[in-house]
mmCIF file of C-alpha atoms in Angstrom:
data_model
loop_
_atom_site.group_PDB
_atom_site.id
_atom_site.type_symbol
_atom_site.label_atom_id
_atom_site.label_comp_id
_atom_site.label_asym_id
_atom_site.label_seq_id
_atom_site.Cartn_x
_atom_site.Cartn_y
_atom_site.Cartn_z
ATOM 1 C CA MET A 1117 62.883 109.142 76.712
ATOM 2 C CA ILE A 1118 59.874 107.235 78.034
ATOM 3 C CA VAL A 1119 57.707 109.139 80.518
ATOM 4 C CA PRO A 1120 55.286 106.880 82.399
ATOM 5 C CA SER A 1121 51.715 108.173 82.439
ATOM 6 C CA THR A 1122 50.684 105.881 85.299
ATOM 7 C CA PRO A 1123 51.407 106.260 89.038
ATOM 8 C CA ILE A 1124 54.977 105.268 89.921
ATOM 9 C CA LEU A 1125 53.912 102.285 92.066
ATOM 10 C CA SER A 1126 52.049 100.761 89.124
ATOM 11 C CA LEU A 1127 55.388 100.370 87.345
ATOM 12 C CA PHE A 1128 56.287 97.619 89.819
ATOM 13 C CA LYS A 1129 53.180 95.558 89.073
ATOM 14 C CA ALA A 1130 54.052 92.057 87.849
ATOM 15 C CA PRO A 1131 54.055 92.074 84.010
ATOM 16 C CA THR A 1132 50.873 90.625 82.512
ATOM 17 C CA LEU A 1133 52.408 87.451 81.072
ATOM 18 C CA TYR A 1134 54.257 86.643 84.310
ATOM 19 C CA ALA A 1135 51.076 87.241 86.305
ATOM 20 C CA ALA A 1136 49.136 84.922 84.002
ATOM 21 C CA ASP A 1137 51.739 82.193 84.471
ATOM 22 C CA ALA A 1138 51.568 82.679 88.231
ATOM 23 C CA SER A 1139 47.794 82.271 88.218
ATOM 24 C CA ALA A 1140 48.136 79.142 86.091
ATOM 25 C CA ALA A 1141 50.715 77.781 88.512
ATOM 26 C CA GLY A 1142 48.392 78.367 91.423
ATOM 27 C CA ALA A 1143 45.485 76.706 89.620
ATOM 28 C CA ALA A 1144 47.628 73.710 88.673
ATOM 29 C CA ALA A 1145 48.589 73.287 92.308
ATOM 30 C CA GLY A 1146 44.948 73.401 93.315
ATOM 31 C CA ALA A 1147 45.454 76.652 95.187
ATOM 32 C CA LYS A 1148 42.319 78.296 96.589
ATOM 33 C CA LYS A 1149 43.886 81.755 96.747
ATOM 34 C CA GLU A 1150 44.934 83.946 93.872
ATOM 35 C CA ALA A 1151 48.616 84.173 92.987
ATOM 36 C CA PRO A 1152 50.474 86.749 95.130
ATOM 37 C CA SER A 1153 50.719 90.282 93.791
ATOM 38 C CA GLY A 1154 51.769 93.770 94.832
ATOM 39 C CA VAL A 1155 53.989 94.208 97.880
ATOM 40 C CA GLY A 1156 53.221 90.649 98.970
ATOM 41 C CA LEU A 1157 54.747 89.302 95.760
ATOM 42 C CA TYR A 1158 58.032 91.151 96.277
ATOM 43 C CA LEU A 1159 58.182 90.193 99.958
ATOM 44 C CA ARG A 1160 58.021 86.569 98.810
ATOM 45 C CA TYR A 1161 60.822 87.224 96.328
ATOM 46 C CA ALA A 1162 62.829 88.811 99.158
ATOM 47 C CA LEU A 1163 62.209 85.836 101.448
ATOM 48 C CA GLY A 1164 63.346 83.447 98.731
ATOM 49 C CA GLY A 1165 66.463 85.546 98.171
ATOM 50 C CA ALA A 1166 67.259 85.706 101.885
ATOM 51 C CA LEU A 1167 66.921 81.944 102.297
ATOM 52 C CA CYS A 1168 68.870 80.947 99.194
ATOM 53 C CA CYS A 1169 71.788 83.308 99.865
ATOM 54 C CA SER A 1170 72.024 82.714 103.623
ATOM 55 C CA ILE A 1171 71.821 78.918 103.395
ATOM 56 C CA THR A 1172 74.294 78.540 100.538
ATOM 57 C CA HIS A 1173 76.892 81.011 101.814
ATOM 58 C CA ALA A 1174 76.729 79.496 105.308
ATOM 59 C CA ALA A 1175 77.231 76.024 103.811
ATOM 60 C CA VAL A 1176 80.490 77.023 102.100
ATOM 61 C CA VAL A 1177 82.017 78.935 105.028
ATOM 62 C CA PRO A 1178 84.884 76.383 105.414
ATOM 63 C CA VAL A 1179 85.823 76.815 101.741
ATOM 64 C CA ASP A 1180 85.620 80.590 102.091
ATOM 65 C CA VAL A 1181 87.831 80.532 105.201
ATOM 66 C CA VAL A 1182 90.574 78.660 103.336
ATOM 67 C CA LYS A 1183 90.195 80.875 100.246
ATOM 68 C CA THR A 1184 90.448 84.008 102.372
ATOM 69 C CA ARG A 1185 93.566 82.714 104.121
ATOM 70 C CA LEU A 1186 95.169 81.972 100.729
ATOM 71 C CA GLN A 1187 94.488 85.565 99.678
ATOM 72 C CA LEU A 1188 95.646 87.128 102.946
ATOM 73 C CA PHE A 1189 98.760 85.019 103.442
ATOM 74 C CA PRO A 1190 100.186 84.127 100.002
ATOM 75 C CA GLY A 1191 102.963 81.578 100.283
ATOM 76 C CA LYS A 1192 101.869 80.198 103.655
ATOM 77 C CA TYR A 1193 99.722 77.459 102.149
ATOM 78 C CA LYS A 1194 100.471 75.388 99.048
ATOM 79 C CA GLY A 1195 96.852 75.387 97.958
ATOM 80 C CA MET A 1196 93.290 74.596 99.013
ATOM 81 C CA ILE A 1197 94.006 71.008 100.035
ATOM 82 C CA ASP A 1198 97.007 72.072 102.103
ATOM 83 C CA GLY A 1199 94.893 74.802 103.701
ATOM 84 C CA PHE A 1200 92.147 72.341 104.620
ATOM 85 C CA LYS A 1201 94.756 70.097 106.241
ATOM 86 C CA ARG A 1202 96.847 72.681 108.076
ATOM 87 C CA ILE A 1203 94.241 75.103 109.399
ATOM 88 C CA PRO A 1204 92.314 72.493 111.456
ATOM 89 C CA ALA A 1205 95.566 70.801 112.514
ATOM 90 C CA GLU A 1206 97.183 74.042 113.695
ATOM 91 C CA GLU A 1207 94.161 75.984 114.951
ATOM 92 C CA GLY A 1208 91.380 73.459 115.541
ATOM 93 C CA ALA A 1209 88.535 72.200 113.362
ATOM 94 C CA MET A 1210 86.156 74.965 114.480
ATOM 95 C CA THR A 1211 88.429 77.532 112.835
ATOM 96 C CA LEU A 1212 86.908 76.473 109.517
ATOM 97 C CA LEU A 1213 83.572 77.869 110.749
ATOM 98 C CA THR A 1214 85.021 81.273 111.627
ATOM 99 C CA GLY A 1215 82.709 84.065 110.487
ATOM 100 C CA LEU A 1216 79.610 81.857 110.216
ATOM 101 C CA GLY A 1217 77.416 84.412 112.026
ATOM 102 C CA PRO A 1218 78.335 87.436 109.891
ATOM 103 C CA THR A 1219 78.063 85.296 106.768
ATOM 104 C CA ALA A 1220 74.560 83.991 107.530
ATOM 105 C CA VAL A 1221 73.172 87.365 108.631
ATOM 106 C CA GLY A 1222 74.954 89.444 105.996
ATOM 107 C CA TYR A 1223 73.949 87.280 103.060
ATOM 108 C CA ALA A 1224 70.361 86.914 104.284
ATOM 109 C CA ALA A 1225 70.020 90.706 104.161
ATOM 110 C CA GLN A 1226 71.916 90.943 100.897
ATOM 111 C CA GLY A 1227 69.875 88.160 99.283
ATOM 112 C CA ALA A 1228 66.570 89.722 100.307
ATOM 113 C CA PHE A 1229 67.488 93.076 98.778
ATOM 114 C CA LYS A 1230 69.211 91.589 95.731
ATOM 115 C CA PHE A 1231 66.486 89.205 94.576
ATOM 116 C CA GLY A 1232 63.583 91.373 95.748
ATOM 117 C CA PHE A 1233 64.801 94.526 94.033
ATOM 118 C CA TYR A 1234 65.972 92.623 90.937
ATOM 119 C CA GLU A 1235 62.450 91.365 90.361
ATOM 120 C CA ALA A 1236 61.003 94.817 91.139
ATOM 121 C CA PHE A 1237 63.339 96.718 88.822
ATOM 122 C CA LYS A 1238 62.871 94.132 86.078
ATOM 123 C CA ALA A 1239 59.091 94.546 86.321
ATOM 124 C CA MET A 1240 59.513 98.327 86.315
ATOM 125 C CA PHE A 1241 61.518 98.335 83.089
ATOM 126 C CA ILE A 1242 59.168 95.864 81.393
ATOM 127 C CA ASN A 1243 56.134 97.965 82.325
ATOM 128 C CA MET A 1244 57.835 101.166 81.157
ATOM 129 C CA VAL A 1245 58.581 99.942 77.634
ATOM 130 C CA GLY A 1246 55.952 97.239 77.137
ATOM 131 C CA TRP A 1247 56.382 93.467 76.939
ATOM 132 C CA ASN A 1248 57.417 93.004 73.301
ATOM 133 C CA THR A 1249 59.929 95.861 73.405
ATOM 134 C CA ALA A 1250 61.285 94.480 76.679
ATOM 135 C CA VAL A 1251 61.854 91.109 75.007
ATOM 136 C CA ASP A 1252 64.006 92.809 72.355
ATOM 137 C CA TYR A 1253 66.067 94.571 75.026
ATOM 138 C CA ARG A 1254 65.883 91.897 77.723
ATOM 139 C CA THR A 1255 69.658 91.597 78.194
ATOM 140 C CA SER A 1256 69.911 95.327 78.908
ATOM 141 C CA ILE A 1257 66.988 95.052 81.322
ATOM 142 C CA PHE A 1258 68.623 92.135 83.149
ATOM 143 C CA LEU A 1259 71.916 94.049 83.405
ATOM 144 C CA ALA A 1260 70.380 97.306 84.633
ATOM 145 C CA SER A 1261 68.035 95.604 87.114
ATOM 146 C CA SER A 1262 70.776 93.464 88.637
ATOM 147 C CA ALA A 1263 73.242 96.368 88.918
ATOM 148 C CA MET A 1264 70.709 98.569 90.703
ATOM 149 C CA ALA A 1265 69.564 95.773 93.020
ATOM 150 C CA GLU A 1266 73.103 94.742 93.957
ATOM 151 C CA THR A 1267 74.130 98.308 94.778
ATOM 152 C CA ILE A 1268 71.311 98.500 97.331
ATOM 153 C CA ALA A 1269 72.061 95.015 98.666
ATOM 154 C CA ASP A 1270 75.746 95.779 99.245
ATOM 155 C CA LEU A 1271 74.922 98.528 101.722
ATOM 156 C CA ALA A 1272 73.464 95.784 103.932
ATOM 157 C CA LEU A 1273 76.240 93.271 103.249
ATOM 158 C CA CYS A 1274 79.323 95.468 103.698
ATOM 159 C CA PRO A 1275 79.439 95.692 107.544
ATOM 160 C CA MET A 1276 78.956 91.939 107.871
ATOM 161 C CA GLU A 1277 81.642 91.188 105.294
ATOM 162 C CA ALA A 1278 84.118 93.530 107.009
ATOM 163 C CA THR A 1279 83.507 91.733 110.302
ATOM 164 C CA ARG A 1280 83.803 88.287 108.715
ATOM 165 C CA ILE A 1281 87.149 89.068 107.096
ATOM 166 C CA ARG A 1282 88.556 90.406 110.371
ATOM 167 C CA MET A 1283 87.453 87.252 112.174
ATOM 168 C CA VAL A 1284 88.914 84.952 109.516
ATOM 169 C CA SER A 1285 92.253 86.794 109.384
ATOM 170 C CA ASP A 1286 92.471 86.801 113.198
ATOM 171 C CA PRO A 1287 90.342 84.104 114.907
ATOM 172 C CA THR A 1288 90.918 85.796 118.292
ATOM 173 C CA PHE A 1289 89.519 89.133 117.076
ATOM 174 C CA ALA A 1290 85.954 88.630 118.324
ATOM 175 C CA LYS A 1291 83.652 86.112 119.972
ATOM 176 C CA GLY A 1292 80.910 86.585 117.419
ATOM 177 C CA LEU A 1293 79.083 88.948 115.082
ATOM 178 C CA ALA A 1294 77.890 91.523 117.632
ATOM 179 C CA ASP A 1295 81.253 91.541 119.409
ATOM 180 C CA GLY A 1296 83.101 91.949 116.111
ATOM 181 C CA VAL A 1297 80.959 94.839 114.880
ATOM 182 C CA GLY A 1298 81.229 96.501 118.293
ATOM 183 C CA LYS A 1299 85.020 96.266 118.318
ATOM 184 C CA ILE A 1300 85.394 97.696 114.827
ATOM 185 C CA VAL A 1301 83.093 100.631 115.631
ATOM 186 C CA ALA A 1302 84.733 101.280 119.019
ATOM 187 C CA ASN A 1303 88.299 101.173 117.694
ATOM 188 C CA GLU A 1304 87.928 102.663 114.210
ATOM 189 C CA GLY A 1305 84.496 104.258 113.959
ATOM 190 C CA VAL A 1306 81.380 103.371 111.965
ATOM 191 C CA VAL A 1307 83.090 104.333 108.703
ATOM 192 C CA ALA A 1308 85.433 101.334 109.118
ATOM 193 C CA LEU A 1309 82.466 99.017 108.510
ATOM 194 C CA TYR A 1310 82.198 100.501 105.021
ATOM 195 C CA LYS A 1311 85.910 100.640 104.258
ATOM 196 C CA GLY A 1312 85.439 97.776 101.857
ATOM 197 C CA LEU A 1313 82.409 99.280 100.072
ATOM 198 C CA PRO A 1314 84.215 100.457 96.890
ATOM 199 C CA PRO A 1315 85.870 97.065 96.261
ATOM 200 C CA ILE A 1316 82.756 95.175 97.328
ATOM 201 C CA LEU A 1317 80.784 97.139 94.725
ATOM 202 C CA LEU A 1318 83.523 96.467 92.175
ATOM 203 C CA LYS A 1319 83.264 92.775 93.001
ATOM 204 C CA GLN A 1320 79.552 92.266 93.599
ATOM 205 C CA VAL A 1321 77.977 94.484 90.933
ATOM 206 C CA PRO A 1322 79.793 92.876 87.945
ATOM 207 C CA TYR A 1323 79.339 89.472 89.627
ATOM 208 C CA THR A 1324 75.592 89.938 90.034
ATOM 209 C CA MET A 1325 75.168 91.403 86.553
ATOM 210 C CA ALA A 1326 76.921 88.355 85.083
ATOM 211 C CA LYS A 1327 75.069 86.022 87.434
ATOM 212 C CA PHE A 1328 71.580 87.172 86.463
ATOM 213 C CA VAL A 1329 72.072 87.849 82.762
ATOM 214 C CA VAL A 1330 73.908 84.551 82.152
ATOM 215 C CA PHE A 1331 71.299 82.707 84.227
ATOM 216 C CA GLU A 1332 68.368 84.235 82.340
ATOM 217 C CA ARG A 1333 69.933 83.565 78.948
ATOM 218 C CA ALA A 1334 71.113 80.066 79.967
ATOM 219 C CA VAL A 1335 67.577 79.114 81.026
ATOM 220 C CA GLU A 1336 66.332 80.488 77.715
ATOM 221 C CA ALA A 1337 68.933 78.438 75.801
ATOM 222 C CA ILE A 1338 68.124 75.258 77.733
ATOM 223 C CA TYR A 1339 64.400 75.509 76.948
ATOM 224 C CA LYS A 1340 65.211 76.303 73.311
ATOM 225 C CA THR A 1341 67.434 73.205 73.124
ATOM 226 C CA LEU A 1342 64.749 71.026 74.705
ATOM 227 C CA ASN A 1343 62.352 72.403 72.065
ATOM 228 C CA LYS A 1344 59.214 71.910 74.131
ATOM 229 C CA ASP A 1345 56.848 74.396 75.733
ATOM 230 C CA LYS A 1346 57.949 75.275 79.253
ATOM 231 C CA ASN A 1347 54.504 74.550 80.659
ATOM 232 C CA SER A 1348 54.706 70.948 79.411
ATOM 233 C CA TYR A 1349 57.285 70.255 82.138
ATOM 234 C CA THR A 1350 56.523 69.649 85.788
ATOM 235 C CA LYS A 1351 57.557 72.288 88.313
ATOM 236 C CA ALA A 1352 60.334 69.952 89.526
ATOM 237 C CA GLN A 1353 61.698 69.701 85.983
ATOM 238 C CA GLN A 1354 61.542 73.489 85.614
ATOM 239 C CA VAL A 1355 63.499 73.917 88.857
ATOM 240 C CA SER A 1356 66.077 71.474 87.437
ATOM 241 C CA VAL A 1357 66.520 73.829 84.484
ATOM 242 C CA SER A 1358 67.151 76.618 86.995
ATOM 243 C CA LEU A 1359 69.840 74.488 88.641
ATOM 244 C CA GLY A 1360 71.600 74.073 85.290
ATOM 245 C CA GLY A 1361 71.348 77.773 84.524
ATOM 246 C CA GLY A 1362 72.712 78.589 87.973
ATOM 247 C CA LEU A 1363 75.728 76.325 87.508
ATOM 248 C CA ILE A 1364 76.674 78.027 84.246
ATOM 249 C CA SER A 1365 76.102 81.562 85.523
ATOM 250 C CA GLY A 1366 78.045 80.937 88.728
ATOM 251 C CA ALA A 1367 81.180 79.815 86.902
ATOM 252 C CA VAL A 1368 81.146 82.866 84.618
ATOM 253 C CA ALA A 1369 80.438 85.288 87.466
ATOM 254 C CA ALA A 1370 83.252 83.857 89.603
ATOM 255 C CA VAL A 1371 85.900 84.593 86.972
ATOM 256 C CA ILE A 1372 84.621 88.119 86.315
ATOM 257 C CA SER A 1373 84.568 89.143 89.975
ATOM 258 C CA HIS A 1374 87.633 87.351 91.382
ATOM 259 C CA PRO A 1375 90.251 90.156 91.187
ATOM 260 C CA ALA A 1376 87.936 92.501 93.096
ATOM 261 C CA ASP A 1377 87.277 89.727 95.630
ATOM 262 C CA THR A 1378 91.019 89.492 96.329
ATOM 263 C CA ILE A 1379 91.314 93.280 96.686
ATOM 264 C CA LEU A 1380 88.317 93.376 99.054
ATOM 265 C CA THR A 1381 89.865 90.699 101.240
ATOM 266 C CA LYS A 1382 93.107 92.645 101.541
ATOM 267 C CA VAL A 1383 91.465 96.074 102.018
ATOM 268 C CA ASN A 1384 89.576 94.919 105.104
ATOM 269 C CA LYS A 1385 92.837 93.783 106.677
ATOM 270 C CA VAL A 1386 94.678 97.084 106.098
ATOM 271 C CA LYS A 1387 94.663 99.552 108.998
ATOM 272 C CA THR A 1388 95.078 103.168 107.927
ATOM 273 C CA ASP A 1389 94.043 106.600 109.172
ATOM 274 C CA GLY A 1390 93.506 107.813 105.621
ATOM 275 C CA GLY A 1391 90.163 106.125 104.986
ATOM 276 C CA VAL A 1392 88.813 103.805 102.319
ATOM 277 C CA MET A 1393 90.594 105.199 99.276
ATOM 278 C CA ASP A 1394 94.006 105.210 100.995
ATOM 279 C CA ALA A 1395 93.560 101.567 101.985
ATOM 280 C CA LEU A 1396 92.521 100.733 98.421
ATOM 281 C CA LYS A 1397 95.572 102.520 96.975
ATOM 282 C CA ILE A 1398 97.911 100.629 99.331
ATOM 283 C CA VAL A 1399 96.441 97.253 98.352
ATOM 284 C CA VAL A 1400 96.512 97.962 94.600
ATOM 285 C CA LYS A 1401 100.108 99.186 94.828
ATOM 286 C CA GLU A 1402 101.346 96.205 96.847
ATOM 287 C CA THR A 1403 99.420 93.448 95.029
ATOM 288 C CA PRO A 1404 100.945 92.105 91.781
ATOM 289 C CA PHE A 1405 98.550 91.174 88.966
ATOM 290 C CA SER A 1406 99.225 87.450 89.385
ATOM 291 C CA ALA A 1407 98.242 87.641 93.052
ATOM 292 C CA LEU A 1408 94.794 88.909 92.084
ATOM 293 C CA TRP A 1409 93.969 85.434 90.776
ATOM 294 C CA LEU A 1410 95.019 83.442 93.850
ATOM 295 C CA GLY A 1411 92.301 80.989 94.850
ATOM 296 C CA LEU A 1412 90.428 81.309 91.528
ATOM 297 C CA GLY A 1413 89.994 77.564 91.044
ATOM 298 C CA ALA A 1414 88.503 77.177 94.496
ATOM 299 C CA ARG A 1415 86.248 80.166 93.954
ATOM 300 C CA ILE A 1416 84.915 78.833 90.632
ATOM 301 C CA LEU A 1417 83.992 75.544 92.295
ATOM 302 C CA MET A 1418 82.471 77.317 95.274
ATOM 303 C CA VAL A 1419 80.544 80.005 93.381
ATOM 304 C CA ALA A 1420 79.293 77.698 90.610
ATOM 305 C CA GLY A 1421 77.927 75.234 93.145
ATOM 306 C CA LEU A 1422 76.632 78.010 95.362
ATOM 307 C CA THR A 1423 74.833 79.811 92.522
ATOM 308 C CA CYS A 1424 73.346 76.558 91.251
ATOM 309 C CA LEU A 1425 71.861 75.860 94.685
ATOM 310 C CA GLN A 1426 70.765 79.478 95.120
ATOM 311 C CA PHE A 1427 68.590 79.470 92.029
ATOM 312 C CA GLY A 1428 67.314 76.001 92.898
ATOM 313 C CA ILE A 1429 66.251 77.130 96.380
ATOM 314 C CA TYR A 1430 64.923 80.459 95.106
ATOM 315 C CA ASP A 1431 62.731 78.887 92.440
ATOM 316 C CA SER A 1432 61.566 76.201 94.879
ATOM 317 C CA VAL A 1433 60.400 78.941 97.262
ATOM 318 C CA LYS A 1434 58.644 80.656 94.354
ATOM 319 C CA VAL A 1435 56.833 77.424 93.459
ATOM 320 C CA MET A 1436 55.800 77.012 97.106
ATOM 321 C CA PHE A 1437 54.124 80.432 96.928
ATOM 322 C CA GLY A 1438 52.436 79.718 93.587
ATOM 323 C CA ILE A 1439 54.936 81.747 91.550
ATOM 324 C CA PRO A 1440 56.361 80.064 88.413
ATOM 325 C CA PRO A 1441 60.096 79.217 88.257
ATOM 326 C CA ALA A 1442 62.487 81.036 85.918
ATOM 327 C CA GLN A 1443 61.098 81.281 82.397
ATOM 328 C CA PRO A 1444 62.350 82.668 79.083
ATOM 329 C CA MET A 1445 60.935 85.988 77.880
ATOM 330 C CA THR A 1446 59.269 85.503 74.495
ATOM 331 C CA LYS A 1447 57.050 87.783 72.433
ATOM 332 C CA LYS A 1448 53.282 87.479 72.496
#
């Protein structure tokens, strides 16, 4: 067991090699100020996470509406294309934007906590064991950091996701985010906003663990294949590597988390007096294994593209603040 001998806050200080790269990035950009550090550094990470998650999830709301309908009403639509044709024709084109408010707000909060705490926990583990040891155990560090960060982030996301699913399943349910949250609380109590927390954790934690670890290792593999020092590339080229890593990680994460995504969608539609676990038991009992994979193709396309753009936006924000884009961890 490793017992830190330094104050707890010092564990979250940016690791030496990352800090050096950040200073170099600032100097290369002609920056007059030093690279961000301390709380300011993690607030910038959080801002980047909020922007990348909110923008990308809001952009794919129409796809998510159709996917959710396929999961909620199996047999009603022949597939994604049929859903995109019939939903606007039968309910109006604006139906495809149902839940935009909860999506934008919920994923902004989730993204801020997820990316901000991921970077903080990663720095904490690196500082606890030392850089070279951290390189040897980097996959474990990525997994632990992402799992811890996502658990915190889901507490912010869950109420928004519950409201979104209600609005998508019944477009007449609420006029907007505030109205939807108010109705759920008034009719079913505050606990109803967190009815989907167990399945959302089952979906999001494995998804985020796969997303970050595959991304980190994909970026590492891309630079290894290119066989040139990372710093020999422009910042735009480095962000392009992040886009490629995001595309790969998104596809893998979508497959891993899809069954839980289907269960979450159904749980938030179930009305029961027994609470979260009763709703979960009902859904698991009534949902055949094959139904858990409905909409997988659409979700792979959506999540792969979404994750690709997320890491592209996130690393672009980092560059704007003088922080280097994603980089492989290598020994000194």
